[in-house]
PDB file of C-alpha atoms and ligand atoms in Angstrom:
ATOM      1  CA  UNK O 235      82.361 105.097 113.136  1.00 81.00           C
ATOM      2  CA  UNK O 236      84.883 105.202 115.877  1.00 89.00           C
ATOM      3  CA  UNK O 237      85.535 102.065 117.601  1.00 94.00           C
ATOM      4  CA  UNK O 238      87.672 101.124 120.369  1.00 96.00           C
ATOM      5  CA  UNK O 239      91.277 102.290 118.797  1.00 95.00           C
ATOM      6  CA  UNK O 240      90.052 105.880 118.249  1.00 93.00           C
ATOM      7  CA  UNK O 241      88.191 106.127 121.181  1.00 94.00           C
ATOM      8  CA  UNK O 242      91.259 105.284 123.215  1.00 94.00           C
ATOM      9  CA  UNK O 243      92.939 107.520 120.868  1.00 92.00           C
ATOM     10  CA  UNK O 244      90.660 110.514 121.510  1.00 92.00           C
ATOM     11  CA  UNK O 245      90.515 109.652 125.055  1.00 94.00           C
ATOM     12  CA  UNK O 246      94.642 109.876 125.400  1.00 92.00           C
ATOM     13  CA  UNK O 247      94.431 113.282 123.663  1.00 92.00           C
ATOM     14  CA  UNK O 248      91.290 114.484 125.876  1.00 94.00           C
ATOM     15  CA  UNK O 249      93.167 113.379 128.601  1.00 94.00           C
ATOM     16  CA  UNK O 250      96.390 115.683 128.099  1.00 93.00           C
ATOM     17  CA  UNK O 251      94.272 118.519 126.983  1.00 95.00           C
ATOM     18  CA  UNK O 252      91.632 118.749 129.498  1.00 96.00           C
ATOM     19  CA  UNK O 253      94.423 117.889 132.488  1.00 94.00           C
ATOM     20  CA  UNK O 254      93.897 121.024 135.249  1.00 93.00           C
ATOM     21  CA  UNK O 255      91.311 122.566 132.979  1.00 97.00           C
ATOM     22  CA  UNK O 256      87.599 123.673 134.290  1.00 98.00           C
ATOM     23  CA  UNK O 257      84.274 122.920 131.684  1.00 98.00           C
ATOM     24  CA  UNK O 258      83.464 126.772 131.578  1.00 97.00           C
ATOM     25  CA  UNK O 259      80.079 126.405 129.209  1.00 95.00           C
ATOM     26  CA  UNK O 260      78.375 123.131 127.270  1.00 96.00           C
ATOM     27  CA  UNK O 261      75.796 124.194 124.874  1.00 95.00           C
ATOM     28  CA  UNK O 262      73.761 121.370 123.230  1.00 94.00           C
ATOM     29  CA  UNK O 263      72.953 122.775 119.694  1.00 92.00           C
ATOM     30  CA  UNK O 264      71.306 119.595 117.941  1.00 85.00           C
ATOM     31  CA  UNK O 265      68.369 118.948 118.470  1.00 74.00           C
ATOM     32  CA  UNK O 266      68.029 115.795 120.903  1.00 87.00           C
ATOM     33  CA  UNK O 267      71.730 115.306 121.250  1.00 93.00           C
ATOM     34  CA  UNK O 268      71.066 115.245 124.945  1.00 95.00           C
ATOM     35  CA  UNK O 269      69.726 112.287 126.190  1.00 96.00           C
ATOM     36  CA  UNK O 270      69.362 113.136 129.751  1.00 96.00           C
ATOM     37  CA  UNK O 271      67.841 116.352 131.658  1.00 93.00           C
ATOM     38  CA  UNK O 272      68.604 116.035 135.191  1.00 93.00           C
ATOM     39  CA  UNK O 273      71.385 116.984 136.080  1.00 96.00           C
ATOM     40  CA  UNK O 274      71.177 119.696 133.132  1.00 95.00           C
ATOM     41  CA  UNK O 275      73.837 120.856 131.640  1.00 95.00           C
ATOM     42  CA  UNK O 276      74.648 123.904 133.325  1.00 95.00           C
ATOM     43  CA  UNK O 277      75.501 121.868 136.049  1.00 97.00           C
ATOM     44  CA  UNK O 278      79.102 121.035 134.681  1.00 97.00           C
ATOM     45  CA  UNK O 279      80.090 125.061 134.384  1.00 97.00           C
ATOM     46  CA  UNK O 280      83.102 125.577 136.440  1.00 97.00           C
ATOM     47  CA  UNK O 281      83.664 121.543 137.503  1.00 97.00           C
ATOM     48  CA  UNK O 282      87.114 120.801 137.645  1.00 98.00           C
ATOM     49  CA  UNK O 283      87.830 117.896 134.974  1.00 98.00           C
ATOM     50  CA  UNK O 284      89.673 114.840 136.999  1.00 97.00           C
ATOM     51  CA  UNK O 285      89.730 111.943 134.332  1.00 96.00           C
ATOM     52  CA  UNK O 286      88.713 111.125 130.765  1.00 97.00           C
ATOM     53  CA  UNK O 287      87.972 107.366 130.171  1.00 97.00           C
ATOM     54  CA  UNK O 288      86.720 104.777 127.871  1.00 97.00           C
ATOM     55  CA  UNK O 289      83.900 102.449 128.211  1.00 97.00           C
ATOM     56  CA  UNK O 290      83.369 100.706 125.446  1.00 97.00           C
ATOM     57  CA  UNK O 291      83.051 103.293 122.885  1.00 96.00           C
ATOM     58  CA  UNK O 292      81.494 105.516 125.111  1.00 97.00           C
ATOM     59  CA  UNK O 293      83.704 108.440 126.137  1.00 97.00           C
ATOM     60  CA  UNK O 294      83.611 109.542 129.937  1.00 98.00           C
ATOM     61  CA  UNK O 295      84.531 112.922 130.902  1.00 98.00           C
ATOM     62  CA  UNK O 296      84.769 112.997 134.698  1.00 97.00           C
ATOM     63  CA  UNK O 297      84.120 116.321 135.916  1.00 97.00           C
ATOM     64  CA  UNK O 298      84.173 115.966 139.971  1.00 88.00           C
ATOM     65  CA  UNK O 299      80.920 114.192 140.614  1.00 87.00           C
ATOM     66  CA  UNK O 300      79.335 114.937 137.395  1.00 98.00           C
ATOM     67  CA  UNK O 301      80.213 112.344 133.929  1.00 98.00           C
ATOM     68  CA  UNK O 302      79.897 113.962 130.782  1.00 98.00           C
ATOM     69  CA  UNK O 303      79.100 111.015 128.380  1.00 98.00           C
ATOM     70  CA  UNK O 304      79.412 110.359 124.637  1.00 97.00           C
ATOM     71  CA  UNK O 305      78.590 107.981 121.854  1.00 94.00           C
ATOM     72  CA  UNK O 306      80.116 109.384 118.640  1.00 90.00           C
ATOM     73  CA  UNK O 307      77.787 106.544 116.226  1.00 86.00           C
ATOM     74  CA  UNK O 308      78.128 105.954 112.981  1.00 83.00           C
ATOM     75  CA  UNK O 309      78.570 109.850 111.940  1.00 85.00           C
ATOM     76  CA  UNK O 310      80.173 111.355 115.160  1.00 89.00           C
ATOM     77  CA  UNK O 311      83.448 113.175 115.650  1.00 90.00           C
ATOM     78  CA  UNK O 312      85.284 114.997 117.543  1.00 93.00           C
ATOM     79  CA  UNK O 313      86.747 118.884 116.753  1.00 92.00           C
ATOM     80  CA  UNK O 314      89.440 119.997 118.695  1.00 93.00           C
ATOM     81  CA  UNK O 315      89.727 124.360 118.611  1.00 94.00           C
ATOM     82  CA  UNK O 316      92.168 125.999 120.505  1.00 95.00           C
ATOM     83  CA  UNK O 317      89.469 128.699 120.697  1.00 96.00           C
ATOM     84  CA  UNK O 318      86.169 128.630 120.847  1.00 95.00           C
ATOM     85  CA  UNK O 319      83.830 131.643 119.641  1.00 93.00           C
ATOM     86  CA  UNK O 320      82.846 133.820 122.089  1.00 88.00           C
ATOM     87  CA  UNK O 321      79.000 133.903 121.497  1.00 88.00           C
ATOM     88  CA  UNK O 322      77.297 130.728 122.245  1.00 86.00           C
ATOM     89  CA  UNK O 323      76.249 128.390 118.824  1.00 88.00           C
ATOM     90  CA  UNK O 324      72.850 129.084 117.084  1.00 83.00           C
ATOM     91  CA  UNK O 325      70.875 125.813 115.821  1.00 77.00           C
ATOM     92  CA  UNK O 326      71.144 125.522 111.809  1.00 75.00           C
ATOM     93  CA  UNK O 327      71.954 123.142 109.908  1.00 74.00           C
ATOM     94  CA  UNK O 328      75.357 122.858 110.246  1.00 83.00           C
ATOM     95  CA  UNK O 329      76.541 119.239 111.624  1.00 90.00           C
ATOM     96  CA  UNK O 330      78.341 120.894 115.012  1.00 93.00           C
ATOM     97  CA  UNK O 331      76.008 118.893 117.652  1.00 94.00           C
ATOM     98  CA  UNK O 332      77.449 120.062 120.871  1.00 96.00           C
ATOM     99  CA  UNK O 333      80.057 122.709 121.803  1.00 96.00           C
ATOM    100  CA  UNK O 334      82.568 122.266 125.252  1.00 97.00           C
ATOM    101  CA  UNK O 335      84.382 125.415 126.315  1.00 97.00           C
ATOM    102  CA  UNK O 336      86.701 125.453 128.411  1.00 98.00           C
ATOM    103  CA  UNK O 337      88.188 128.193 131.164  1.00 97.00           C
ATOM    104  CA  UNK O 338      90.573 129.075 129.285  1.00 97.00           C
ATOM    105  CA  UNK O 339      88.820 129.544 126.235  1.00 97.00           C
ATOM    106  CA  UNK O 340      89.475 126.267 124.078  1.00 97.00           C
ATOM    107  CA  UNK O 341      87.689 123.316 123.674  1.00 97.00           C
ATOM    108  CA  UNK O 342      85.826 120.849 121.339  1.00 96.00           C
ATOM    109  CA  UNK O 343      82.654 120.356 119.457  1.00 95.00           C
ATOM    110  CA  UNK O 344      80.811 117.198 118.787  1.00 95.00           C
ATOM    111  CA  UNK O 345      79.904 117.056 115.004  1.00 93.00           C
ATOM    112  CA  UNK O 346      77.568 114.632 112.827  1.00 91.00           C
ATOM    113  CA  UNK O 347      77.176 113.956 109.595  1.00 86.00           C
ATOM    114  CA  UNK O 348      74.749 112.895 107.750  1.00 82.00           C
ATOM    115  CA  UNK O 349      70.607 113.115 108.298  1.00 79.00           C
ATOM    116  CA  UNK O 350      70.378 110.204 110.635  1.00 79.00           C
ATOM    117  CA  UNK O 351      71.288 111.653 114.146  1.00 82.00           C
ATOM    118  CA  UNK O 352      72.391 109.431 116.254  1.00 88.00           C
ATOM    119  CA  UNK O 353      75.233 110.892 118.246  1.00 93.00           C
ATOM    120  CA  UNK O 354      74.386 110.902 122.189  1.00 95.00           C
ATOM    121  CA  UNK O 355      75.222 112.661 125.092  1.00 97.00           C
ATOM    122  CA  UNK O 356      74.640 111.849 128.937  1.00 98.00           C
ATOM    123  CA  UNK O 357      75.080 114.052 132.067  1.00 98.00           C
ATOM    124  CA  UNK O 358      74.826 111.453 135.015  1.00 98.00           C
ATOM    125  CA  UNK O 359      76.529 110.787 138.200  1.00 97.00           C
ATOM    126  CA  UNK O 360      77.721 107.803 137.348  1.00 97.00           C
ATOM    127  CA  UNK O 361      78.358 106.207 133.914  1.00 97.00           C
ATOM    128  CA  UNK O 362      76.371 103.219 134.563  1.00 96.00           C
ATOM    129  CA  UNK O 363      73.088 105.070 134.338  1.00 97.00           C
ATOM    130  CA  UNK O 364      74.079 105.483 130.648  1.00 97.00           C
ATOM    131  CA  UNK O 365      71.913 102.156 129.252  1.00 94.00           C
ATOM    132  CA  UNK O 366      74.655 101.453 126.772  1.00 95.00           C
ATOM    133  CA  UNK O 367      77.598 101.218 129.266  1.00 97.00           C
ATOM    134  CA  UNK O 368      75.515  99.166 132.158  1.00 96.00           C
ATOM    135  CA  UNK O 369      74.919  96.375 129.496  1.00 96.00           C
ATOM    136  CA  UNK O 370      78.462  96.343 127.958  1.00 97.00           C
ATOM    137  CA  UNK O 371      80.422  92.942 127.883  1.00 97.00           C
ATOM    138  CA  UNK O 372      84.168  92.736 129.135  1.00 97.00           C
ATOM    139  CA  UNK O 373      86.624  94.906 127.661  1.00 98.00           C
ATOM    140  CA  UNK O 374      89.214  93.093 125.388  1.00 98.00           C
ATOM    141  CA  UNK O 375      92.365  95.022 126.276  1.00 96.00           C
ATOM    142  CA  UNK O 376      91.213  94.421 130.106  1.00 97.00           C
ATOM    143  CA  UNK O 377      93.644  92.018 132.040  1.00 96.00           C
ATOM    144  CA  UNK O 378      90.584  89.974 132.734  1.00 96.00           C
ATOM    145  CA  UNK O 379      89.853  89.232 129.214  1.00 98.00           C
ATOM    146  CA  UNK O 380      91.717  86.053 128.935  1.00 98.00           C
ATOM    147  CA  UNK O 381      91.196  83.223 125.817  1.00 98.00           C
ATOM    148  CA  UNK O 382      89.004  81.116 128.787  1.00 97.00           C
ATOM    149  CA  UNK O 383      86.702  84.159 128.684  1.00 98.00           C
ATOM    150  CA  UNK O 384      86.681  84.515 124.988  1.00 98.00           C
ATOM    151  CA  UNK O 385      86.250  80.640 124.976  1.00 98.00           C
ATOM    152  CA  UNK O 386      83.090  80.838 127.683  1.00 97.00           C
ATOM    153  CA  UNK O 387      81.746  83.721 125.302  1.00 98.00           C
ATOM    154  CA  UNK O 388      81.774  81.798 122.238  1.00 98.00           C
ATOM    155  CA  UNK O 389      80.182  78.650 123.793  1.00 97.00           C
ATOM    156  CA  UNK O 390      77.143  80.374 125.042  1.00 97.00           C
ATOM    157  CA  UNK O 391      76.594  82.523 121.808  1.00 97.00           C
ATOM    158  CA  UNK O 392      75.039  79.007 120.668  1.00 96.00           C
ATOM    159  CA  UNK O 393      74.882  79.235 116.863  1.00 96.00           C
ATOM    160  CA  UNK O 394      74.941  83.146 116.295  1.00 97.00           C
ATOM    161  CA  UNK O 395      77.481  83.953 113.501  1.00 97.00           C
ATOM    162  CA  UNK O 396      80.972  84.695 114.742  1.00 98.00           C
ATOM    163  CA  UNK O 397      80.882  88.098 113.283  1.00 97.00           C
ATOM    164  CA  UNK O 398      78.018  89.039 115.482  1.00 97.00           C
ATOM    165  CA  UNK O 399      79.034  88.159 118.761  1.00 98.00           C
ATOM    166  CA  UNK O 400      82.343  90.771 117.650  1.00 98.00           C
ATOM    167  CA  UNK O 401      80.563  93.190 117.516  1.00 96.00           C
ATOM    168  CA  UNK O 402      77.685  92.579 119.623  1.00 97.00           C
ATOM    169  CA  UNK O 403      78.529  95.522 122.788  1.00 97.00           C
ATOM    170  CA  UNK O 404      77.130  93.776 125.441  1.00 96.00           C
ATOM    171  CA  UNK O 405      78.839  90.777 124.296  1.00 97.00           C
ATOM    172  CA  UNK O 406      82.580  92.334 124.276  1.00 98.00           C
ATOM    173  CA  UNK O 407      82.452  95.963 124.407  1.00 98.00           C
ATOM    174  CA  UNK O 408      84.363  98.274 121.639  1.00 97.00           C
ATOM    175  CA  UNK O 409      84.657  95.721 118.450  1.00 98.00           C
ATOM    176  CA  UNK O 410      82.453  97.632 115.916  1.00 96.00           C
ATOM    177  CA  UNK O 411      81.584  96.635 111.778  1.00 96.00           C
ATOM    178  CA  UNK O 412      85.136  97.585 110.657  1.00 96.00           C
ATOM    179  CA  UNK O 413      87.336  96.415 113.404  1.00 97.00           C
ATOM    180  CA  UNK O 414      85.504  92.839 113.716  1.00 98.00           C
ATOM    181  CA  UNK O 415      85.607  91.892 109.675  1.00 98.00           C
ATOM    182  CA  UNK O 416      89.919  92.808 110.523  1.00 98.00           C
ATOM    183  CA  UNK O 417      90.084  90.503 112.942  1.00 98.00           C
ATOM    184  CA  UNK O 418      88.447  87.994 111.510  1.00 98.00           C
ATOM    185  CA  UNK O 419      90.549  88.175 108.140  1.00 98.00           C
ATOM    186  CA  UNK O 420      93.791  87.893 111.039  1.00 98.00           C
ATOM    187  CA  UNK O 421      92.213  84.816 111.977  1.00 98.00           C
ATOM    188  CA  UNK O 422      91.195  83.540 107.961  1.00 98.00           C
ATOM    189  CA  UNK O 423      87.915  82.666 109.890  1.00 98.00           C
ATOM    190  CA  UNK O 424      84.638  82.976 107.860  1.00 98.00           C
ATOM    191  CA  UNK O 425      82.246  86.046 109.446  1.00 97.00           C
ATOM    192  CA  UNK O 426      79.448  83.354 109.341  1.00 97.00           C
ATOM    193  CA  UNK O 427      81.399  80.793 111.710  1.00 97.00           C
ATOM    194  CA  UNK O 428      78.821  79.582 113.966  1.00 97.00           C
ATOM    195  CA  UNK O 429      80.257  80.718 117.243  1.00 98.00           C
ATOM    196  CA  UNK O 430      79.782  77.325 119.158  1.00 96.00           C
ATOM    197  CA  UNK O 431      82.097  75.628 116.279  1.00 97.00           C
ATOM    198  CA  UNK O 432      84.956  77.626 117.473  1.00 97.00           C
ATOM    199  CA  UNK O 433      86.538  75.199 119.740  1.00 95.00           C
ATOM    200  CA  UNK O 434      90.531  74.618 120.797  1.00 93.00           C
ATOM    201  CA  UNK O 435      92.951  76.081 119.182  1.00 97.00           C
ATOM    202  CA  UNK O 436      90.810  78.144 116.963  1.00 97.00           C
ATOM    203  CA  UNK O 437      90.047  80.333 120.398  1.00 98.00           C
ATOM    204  CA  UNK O 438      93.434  80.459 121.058  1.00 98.00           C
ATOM    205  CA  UNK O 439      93.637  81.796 117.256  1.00 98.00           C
ATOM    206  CA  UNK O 440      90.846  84.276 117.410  1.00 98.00           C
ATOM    207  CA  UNK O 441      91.984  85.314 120.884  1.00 98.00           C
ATOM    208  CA  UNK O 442      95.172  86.160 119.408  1.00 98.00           C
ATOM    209  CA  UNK O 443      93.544  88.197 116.230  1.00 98.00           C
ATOM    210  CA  UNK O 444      91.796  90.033 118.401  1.00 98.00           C
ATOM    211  CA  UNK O 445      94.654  91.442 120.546  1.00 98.00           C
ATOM    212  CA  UNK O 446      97.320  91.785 117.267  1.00 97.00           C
ATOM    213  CA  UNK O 447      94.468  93.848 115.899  1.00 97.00           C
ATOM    214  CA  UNK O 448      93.054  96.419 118.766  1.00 97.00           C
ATOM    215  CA  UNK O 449      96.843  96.445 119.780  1.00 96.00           C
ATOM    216  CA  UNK O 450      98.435  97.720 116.059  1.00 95.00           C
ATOM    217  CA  UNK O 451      95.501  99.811 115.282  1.00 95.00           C
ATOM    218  CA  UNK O 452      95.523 101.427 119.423  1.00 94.00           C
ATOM    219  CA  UNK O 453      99.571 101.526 118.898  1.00 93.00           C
ATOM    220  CA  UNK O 454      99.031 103.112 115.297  1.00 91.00           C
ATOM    221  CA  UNK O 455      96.711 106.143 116.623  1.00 89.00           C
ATOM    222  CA  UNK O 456      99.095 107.072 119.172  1.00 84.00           C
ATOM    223  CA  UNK O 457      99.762 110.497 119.709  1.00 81.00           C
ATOM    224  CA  UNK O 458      97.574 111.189 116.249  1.00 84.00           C
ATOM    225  CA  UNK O 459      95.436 114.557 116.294  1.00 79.00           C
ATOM    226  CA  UNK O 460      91.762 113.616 116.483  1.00 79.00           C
ATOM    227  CA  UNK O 461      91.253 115.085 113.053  1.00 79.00           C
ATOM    228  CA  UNK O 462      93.662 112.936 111.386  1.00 85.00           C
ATOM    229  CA  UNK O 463      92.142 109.727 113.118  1.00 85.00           C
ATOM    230  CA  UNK O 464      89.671 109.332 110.474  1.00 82.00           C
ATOM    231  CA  UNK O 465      92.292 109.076 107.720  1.00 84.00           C
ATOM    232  CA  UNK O 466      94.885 106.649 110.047  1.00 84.00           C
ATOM    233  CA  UNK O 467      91.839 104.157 110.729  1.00 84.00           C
ATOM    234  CA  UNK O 468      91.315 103.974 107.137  1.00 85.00           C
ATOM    235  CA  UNK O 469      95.355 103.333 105.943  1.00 86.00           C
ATOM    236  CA  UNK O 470      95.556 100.711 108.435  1.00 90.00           C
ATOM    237  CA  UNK O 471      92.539  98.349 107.387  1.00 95.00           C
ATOM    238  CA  UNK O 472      93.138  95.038 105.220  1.00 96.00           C
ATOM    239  CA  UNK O 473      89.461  94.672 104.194  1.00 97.00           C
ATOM    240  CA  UNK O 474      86.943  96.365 105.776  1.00 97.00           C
ATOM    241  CA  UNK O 475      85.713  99.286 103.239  1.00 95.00           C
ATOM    242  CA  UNK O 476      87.476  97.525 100.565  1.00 96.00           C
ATOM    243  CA  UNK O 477      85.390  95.525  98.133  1.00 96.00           C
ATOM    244  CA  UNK O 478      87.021  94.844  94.713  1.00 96.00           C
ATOM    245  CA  UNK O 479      90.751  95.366  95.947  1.00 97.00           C
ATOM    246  CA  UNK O 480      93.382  92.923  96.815  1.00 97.00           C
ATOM    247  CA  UNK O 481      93.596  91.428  99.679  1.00 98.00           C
ATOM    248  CA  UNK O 482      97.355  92.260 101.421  1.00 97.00           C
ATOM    249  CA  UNK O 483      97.716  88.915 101.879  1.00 98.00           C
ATOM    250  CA  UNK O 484      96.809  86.621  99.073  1.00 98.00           C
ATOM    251  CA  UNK O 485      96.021  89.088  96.597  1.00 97.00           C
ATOM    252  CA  UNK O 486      92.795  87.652  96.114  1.00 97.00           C
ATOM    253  CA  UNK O 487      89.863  90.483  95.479  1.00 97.00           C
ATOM    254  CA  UNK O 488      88.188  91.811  98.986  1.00 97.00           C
ATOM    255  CA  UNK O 489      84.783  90.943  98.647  1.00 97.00           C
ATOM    256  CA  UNK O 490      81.418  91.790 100.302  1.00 96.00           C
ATOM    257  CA  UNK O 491      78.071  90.936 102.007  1.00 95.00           C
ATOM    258  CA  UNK O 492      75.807  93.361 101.784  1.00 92.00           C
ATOM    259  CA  UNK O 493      72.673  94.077 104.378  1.00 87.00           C
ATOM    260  CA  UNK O 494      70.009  96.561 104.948  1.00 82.00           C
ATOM    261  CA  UNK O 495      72.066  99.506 106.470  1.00 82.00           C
ATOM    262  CA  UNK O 496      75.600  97.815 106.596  1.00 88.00           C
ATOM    263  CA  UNK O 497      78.057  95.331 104.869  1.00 94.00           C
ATOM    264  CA  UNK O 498      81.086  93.371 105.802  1.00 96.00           C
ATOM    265  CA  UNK O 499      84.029  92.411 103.504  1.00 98.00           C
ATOM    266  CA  UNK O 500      86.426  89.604 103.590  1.00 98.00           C
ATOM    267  CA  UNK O 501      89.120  87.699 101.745  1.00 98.00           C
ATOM    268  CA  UNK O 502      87.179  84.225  99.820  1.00 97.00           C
ATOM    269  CA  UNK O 503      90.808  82.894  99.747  1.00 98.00           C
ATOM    270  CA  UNK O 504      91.709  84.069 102.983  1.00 98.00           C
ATOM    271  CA  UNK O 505      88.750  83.166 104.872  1.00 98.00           C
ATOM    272  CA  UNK O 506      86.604  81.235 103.657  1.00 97.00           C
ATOM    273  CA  UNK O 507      88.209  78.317 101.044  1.00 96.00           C
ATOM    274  CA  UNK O 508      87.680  80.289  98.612  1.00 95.00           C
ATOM    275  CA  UNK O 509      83.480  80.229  98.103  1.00 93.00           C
ATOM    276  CA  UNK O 510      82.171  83.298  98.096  1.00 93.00           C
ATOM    277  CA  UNK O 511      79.474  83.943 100.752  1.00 93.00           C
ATOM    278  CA  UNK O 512      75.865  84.117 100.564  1.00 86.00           C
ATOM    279  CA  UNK O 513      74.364  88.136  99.794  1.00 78.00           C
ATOM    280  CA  UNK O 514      71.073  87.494 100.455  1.00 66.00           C
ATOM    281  CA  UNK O 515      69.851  91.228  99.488  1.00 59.00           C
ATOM    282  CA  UNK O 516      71.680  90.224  96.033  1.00 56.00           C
ATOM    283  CA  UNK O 517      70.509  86.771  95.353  1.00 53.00           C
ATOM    284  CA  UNK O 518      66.772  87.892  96.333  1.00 52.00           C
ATOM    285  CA  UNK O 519      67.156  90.729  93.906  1.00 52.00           C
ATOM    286  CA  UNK O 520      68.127  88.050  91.161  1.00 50.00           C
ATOM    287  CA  UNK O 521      65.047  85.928  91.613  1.00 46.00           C
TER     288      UNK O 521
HETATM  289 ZN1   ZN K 151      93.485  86.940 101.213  1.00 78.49          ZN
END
């Protein structure tokens, strides 16, 4: 899944390529891709684009009044083609979700892979009537996202594992599964921390993991094409997708914790004194 990095990454690259440009034809082709029906989305033909933003990792295309809005999910991505085809995309079961022409005849589809569909678009006036960017927490490359707001955040997640409140949107908006299990290996903080025992310099630390990493990883998809983001995200991680290797650090084996529809990986030697952590899904499988 894209996460904050790529999204700014995609949105840098939307940005140049969009720049003077007019949406000439959307066409939804998934089956509930679109999440909205008023304003439909005819209405964006021949808007002007004036911005492309990130919220989160939502992706705003502001097209004079109207937002086009998007939540790549777990299976999302984005196509650049320097030309569309001319006849408008049948339903099938190919995993192209939703098509964007432009005026002069490129543009970009919206593709998902996999069975569960999850990928979302939005046509609104403003972005906040899109549910997931009203409830989003603060941004953590924002100026206003200092340690003393990190440090506030941490105290009132109470006991909730550190891990969670990462990647928890309305918490701190853009941190997903992969990028949160980095920064917490930057930190050598367990992913079950309770989030109330971070205290002092330890926020200071995480603060500080959490800016090294979103920084590198933005810095590292610079200027890469959107389909070679994928592939970049991937070279760049030190555990996250990497159970059984060693760790870059300590050499130590990555290892896992594995839960219904997800799992995190971390360094024992790195992160957590060496003990490996409780896989509940495992150890009830052993009873
Ligand atoms: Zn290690």
């Amino acid at each position: 899944m894209p996460e904050l990095p790529e999204v700014e990454a995609l949105v840098a690259d939307l940005r140049n390529r969009l720049a003077d440009r007019a949406l000439a034809r959307v066409d939804a082709v998934a089956f509930s891709v679109l999440k909205t029906f008023d304003p439909p989305l005819s209405a964006l033909s021949g808007l002007l684009v004036e911005g492309v933003r990130r919220h989160g990792k939502f992706l705003d295309i502001d097209a004079g009044g109207l937002h086009l809005v998007t939540h790549l999910a777990r299976g999302g991505w984005l196509r650049w083609r320097d030309e569309q085809p001319k006849a408008p995309p049948r339903p099938g079961k190919s995993p192209l979700a939703l098509r964007v022409v432009l005026d002069d005849g490129s543009g970009f589809d919206l593709t998902e892979a996999g069975t569960r569909k999850r990928l979302a678009v939005y046509v609104v006036r403003d972005p906040a009537e899109v549910p997931g960017i009203e409830r989003l927490g603060p941004d953590p490359l924002d100026d206003s996202f200092t340690v003393e707001v990190l440090g506030e955040i941490l105290r009132a997640a109470g006991r909730s594992q550190v891990k969670g409140v990462l990647r928890s949107q309305s918490t701190i908006a853009g941190i997903g599964n992969a990028y949160s299990d980095e920064i917490l290996h930057v930190a050598r903080m367990s992913p079950f921390k309770p989030a109330s025992n971070i205290t002092g310099d330890e926020v200071q630390h995480l603060y500080d993991s959490v800016q090294t990493t979103l920084r590198d990883a933005v810095a590292r998809s610079d200027g890469v094409a959107a389909a070679d983001l994928k592939k970049e995200k991937k070279s760049g991680l030190r555990v996250h997708g990497r159970t059984g290797l060693p760790c870059p650090v300590c050499g130590d084996t990555v290892a896992e914790v594995s839960f219904a529809d997800s799992s995190l990986q971390y360094c024992p030697t790195c992160q957590t004194g060496g003990k490996p952590l409780a896989d509940r899904r495992l150890s009830r499988l052993l009873k």
